[in-house]
Structures are given as structure tokens and as C-alpha cells.
Amino acid sequence: MKIPCAAALALLAFPACAQQRPETKPHDMSHMQHGGFMQGGMKHLTAKGVKLEVQTHAATHTITLRIGPLDLPAHTSHMRMAQPPDETWTVSSAGWLLGYRARLLDASGGAVPGVVLHHVAFWNENRPDFLCPNKDEHIFGAGGELTDWAPMPGFGYRVEKGDRIRIETMVHNPTPTAYPAVYLEVAIPYADAASPAAVRNFYPAWMDVGSCGSSGYDLPAGPSTKVGTVPVKFDGVLLGVGGHMHDYAKELVLEDSRSQDPLAKLVAKTGEKGQLISMPVELFYQKYAQTGGYPLRAGDVLTIRASYDNSSGKSLRDGAMGIVVGYFVPNDDAALAKLRHEPKGRTSAMSHEHPGN
Ligand SMILES: [Cu+2]
């Protein structure tokens, strides 16, 4: 079953829809970080005075994060724009994050076009990615399309009190209008640990043609296919998948070593100049109703193939990505739950430098 980006299971649609802006050219995407996959590769100016504000609305079971103010002069690329520093949201109580709704506002609450958001990515520093443990768990992402990740009834992403969620935000302003004080707001419906309704844990699964390395790669002129593999270490089910590619995309295929047929074949929808319009989402929980999703087993190897046809006539530096993303529900949740660890890396280094903070 294929569903357009705007459909109900939008939670899987961020990567599928991240490139919907028709004005986006491959060049604009060339430095898209995808949350630090290009660590250390870029030096931006840092915006001053940007704060993270966290509000918990118990009555509506919503956590609202606000990052700002951001000063966005007209016609400014992300390389020339002063970027907000990474912010850390420390989770105040245990529970489940159920979905994400991102929007941009000015100081008086008026809407600002999403196109000025290059991307935002949330990383849980207390957990490794279960497929690629060299990375933090990437729990949410959005680009200028501001696609909602709608809640999925009965499932959620478990957080513990004190979890540190790193928020990486990059902005730019391709429009002729200056936006002097912009706030990025992300509303997160949640269930608390005492929730009477049962919530099953899911884990975001990012399956990349870069395997467990960087996501971006150079796109040669003409047709090309890049292939990556990711080993599965846990039994469980995939509820569904979406995909993320760039302009000149053709298709993204996910294969499982135990299966003859591809698990998913996501055919890109592109415009007449090859610009990406959308990627489909495929859901597995009806197709594999008995198991509630496509069954993965420890020992399986997932193969990801991204095909492009670059009609620009030239090679595009860092012009391509091929990422399948889905939600994984393990058979034995305890095996994934115990991957939790203390935050490390940058976090502890900073606390040594600034013991007072
Ligand atoms: Cu990308």
C-alpha cells in the first residue's frame, strides 16, 4: 500500500517529503547535515541570544519547545547565516513521546514560511541508534516542509527522566523578505509513565545507502545506483517505511537477505526538471497483519539501493542521499531498552570546561 506524504501516517513521511519545495535545487541540499552526519565539516557563524524554552501542558499532554529568536535576513544561504547553537532538552519525567508538530512563528505569533527552516534534528544522547551504534538515536527530523509526525495509536518513543535530547537546527532564508525574530516551535504530544493506556515502544530505524557512515554523497551525471547494507541484531517488526532522497531521484529499494522480493520499493515522484516532489510511504502492518509488521530477524542483512538519473549534465558534489526510515518494534523490548547509556562525547567535555554550568 502506498500513501501520499500528507496522509495519516505522516510520522514516517518526513524523509519522504523533506524535498517537496519546488524551489529546492540540488545545490541547496548539498550541505544538509542530517543531524551531524557531516560532523566538523562546516563552520557557521553562531547566532547569539538564542534560547530553548520548554513548557509542559499537563492538561493537553503536550510538551512545547521553542527555539529563538532567530534573525533571518532576506536572501541568505545557510553558509552565510548565523546558526543557532545546538540546544539540549533535558526530559523532566519518564514517559513516551507520541509525535511531533513543528512550525515557525514571529515574535507576535504570526506564521513564518517553513522554507526558512533548512532542517531540525533531535538526537537522544542517552541512546545509540540500534542499527548503527556509532550514532546517537535520531528521534525526529524536519525540513522546510514542516511535515508532522502524527502519533501512531498504541505506540510511542520511550524517554526517561533526565534524558538529554540534542536539538540541531539550521536555518536559511531564500525569500526576499527579512524575518527579524523567528521562533521554531515543536509541539510534542506525550503519555506519562503512569499512562493507563498501554504504550508499546518503537525505535526509529534509519537505513542508509551510506551504511553506518555519512549520508551525503556525490551524484554523478546520468544514471547511477548506490548500495549500502545494515546488519540487523534484534528480532522484531517494521511497521512501515518512508524514504529520503534528493533531486533527480528515481527509486529507493529496501531488501532483506531472507526474502526474495524487495521489502519496499519507493518510487520517487519528480517534476519535469528532475526536482523531487515526494516519496511514498509503505505500511507493513496490514500487509503482514499476522505479525503486525514486516518481521526482521537478528542476522538479517538489509540492503538499501538508491537510484538516480542526474540530468543536469554534471556531477553534483554531496548532491545525493538515500535513506529509508521506519519504526521498529522489537520482540524483546528489554534488549533495546538496555542500550541506554550516560550521555557522552561533547556533553561531558563541555561540563569539564564549564564546571559551574
Ligand atoms: Cu538529504
Short mmCIF file of N, CA, C and O in Angstrom, two decimals, residues 96-98 152-158 197-203 236-237 239 291-292 328-333:
data_model
loop_
_atom_site.label_atom_id
_atom_site.label_comp_id
_atom_site.label_asym_id
_atom_site.label_seq_id
_atom_site.Cartn_x
_atom_site.Cartn_y
_atom_site.Cartn_z
N TRP A 96 6.36 8.65 27.21
CA TRP A 96 6.53 8.37 25.78
C TRP A 96 6.27 9.64 24.98
O TRP A 96 5.28 10.35 25.23
N LEU A 97 7.10 9.91 24.00
CA LEU A 97 6.85 10.96 23.02
C LEU A 97 6.04 10.31 21.90
O LEU A 97 6.44 9.29 21.35
N LEU A 98 4.91 10.91 21.57
CA LEU A 98 3.98 10.25 20.65
C LEU A 98 4.04 10.80 19.23
O LEU A 98 3.65 10.12 18.28
N MET A 152 1.02 7.55 16.47
CA MET A 152 0.60 6.25 15.95
C MET A 152 -0.05 5.53 17.12
O MET A 152 0.64 5.14 18.06
N PRO A 153 -1.38 5.38 17.10
CA PRO A 153 -2.07 4.89 18.29
C PRO A 153 -1.48 3.59 18.83
O PRO A 153 -1.27 2.64 18.09
N GLY A 154 -1.21 3.61 20.13
CA GLY A 154 -0.70 2.40 20.79
C GLY A 154 0.81 2.30 20.84
O GLY A 154 1.35 1.41 21.48
N PHE A 155 1.52 3.24 20.15
CA PHE A 155 2.98 3.18 20.11
C PHE A 155 3.57 4.53 20.51
O PHE A 155 2.94 5.57 20.30
N GLY A 156 4.79 4.49 21.04
CA GLY A 156 5.46 5.74 21.38
C GLY A 156 6.95 5.52 21.55
O GLY A 156 7.43 4.38 21.58
N TYR A 157 7.66 6.63 21.65
CA TYR A 157 9.12 6.58 21.86
C TYR A 157 9.39 6.84 23.33
O TYR A 157 9.10 7.92 23.85
N ARG A 158 9.94 5.85 24.01
CA ARG A 158 10.14 5.93 25.46
C ARG A 158 11.29 6.87 25.82
O ARG A 158 12.37 6.78 25.24
N ALA A 197 -3.34 3.84 29.46
CA ALA A 197 -3.37 3.10 28.19
C ALA A 197 -1.99 2.51 27.92
O ALA A 197 -0.97 3.17 28.13
N ALA A 198 -1.95 1.28 27.47
CA ALA A 198 -0.68 0.64 27.19
C ALA A 198 -0.01 1.31 25.99
O ALA A 198 -0.67 1.60 24.99
N VAL A 199 1.27 1.57 26.12
CA VAL A 199 2.03 2.14 25.00
C VAL A 199 3.17 1.18 24.71
O VAL A 199 3.95 0.84 25.60
N ARG A 200 3.27 0.72 23.47
CA ARG A 200 4.39 -0.15 23.08
C ARG A 200 5.51 0.72 22.54
O ARG A 200 5.27 1.70 21.84
N ASN A 201 6.73 0.32 22.84
CA ASN A 201 7.88 1.10 22.40
C ASN A 201 8.21 0.84 20.94
O ASN A 201 8.31 -0.31 20.52
N PHE A 202 8.40 1.91 20.18
CA PHE A 202 9.04 1.76 18.87
C PHE A 202 10.35 2.50 18.87
O PHE A 202 10.59 3.38 19.71
N TYR A 203 11.21 2.13 17.93
CA TYR A 203 12.52 2.74 17.79
C TYR A 203 12.68 3.16 16.34
O TYR A 203 12.40 2.37 15.44
N GLY A 236 12.19 -8.50 15.49
CA GLY A 236 11.08 -7.56 15.71
C GLY A 236 10.36 -7.32 14.40
O GLY A 236 10.54 -8.08 13.43
N VAL A 237 9.54 -6.29 14.38
CA VAL A 237 8.81 -5.97 13.14
C VAL A 237 9.03 -4.51 12.76
O VAL A 237 9.19 -3.64 13.61
N LEU A 239 7.07 -1.47 11.18
CA LEU A 239 5.66 -1.08 10.99
C LEU A 239 5.42 -0.49 9.60
O LEU A 239 4.33 -0.58 9.06
N THR A 291 1.77 -10.62 11.93
CA THR A 291 2.87 -10.20 12.79
C THR A 291 2.80 -8.72 13.15
O THR A 291 3.57 -8.23 13.95
N GLY A 292 1.87 -8.00 12.53
CA GLY A 292 1.72 -6.58 12.82
C GLY A 292 2.80 -5.73 12.17
O GLY A 292 3.00 -4.57 12.53
N PHE A 328 10.62 0.53 14.19
CA PHE A 328 10.90 -0.86 14.53
C PHE A 328 10.34 -1.16 15.91
O PHE A 328 10.57 -0.41 16.85
N VAL A 329 9.62 -2.27 16.02
CA VAL A 329 9.11 -2.71 17.31
C VAL A 329 9.77 -4.05 17.63
O VAL A 329 9.52 -5.05 16.94
N PRO A 330 10.66 -4.08 18.62
CA PRO A 330 11.39 -5.32 18.92
C PRO A 330 10.48 -6.35 19.60
O PRO A 330 9.55 -5.99 20.31
N ASN A 331 10.78 -7.64 19.37
CA ASN A 331 10.05 -8.68 20.11
C ASN A 331 10.39 -8.61 21.59
O ASN A 331 9.53 -8.79 22.44
N ASP A 332 11.66 -8.37 21.88
CA ASP A 332 12.11 -8.28 23.27
C ASP A 332 12.54 -6.85 23.53
O ASP A 332 13.68 -6.46 23.26
N ASP A 333 11.60 -6.08 24.08
CA ASP A 333 11.92 -4.66 24.28
C ASP A 333 13.09 -4.45 25.23
O ASP A 333 13.87 -3.51 25.07
#
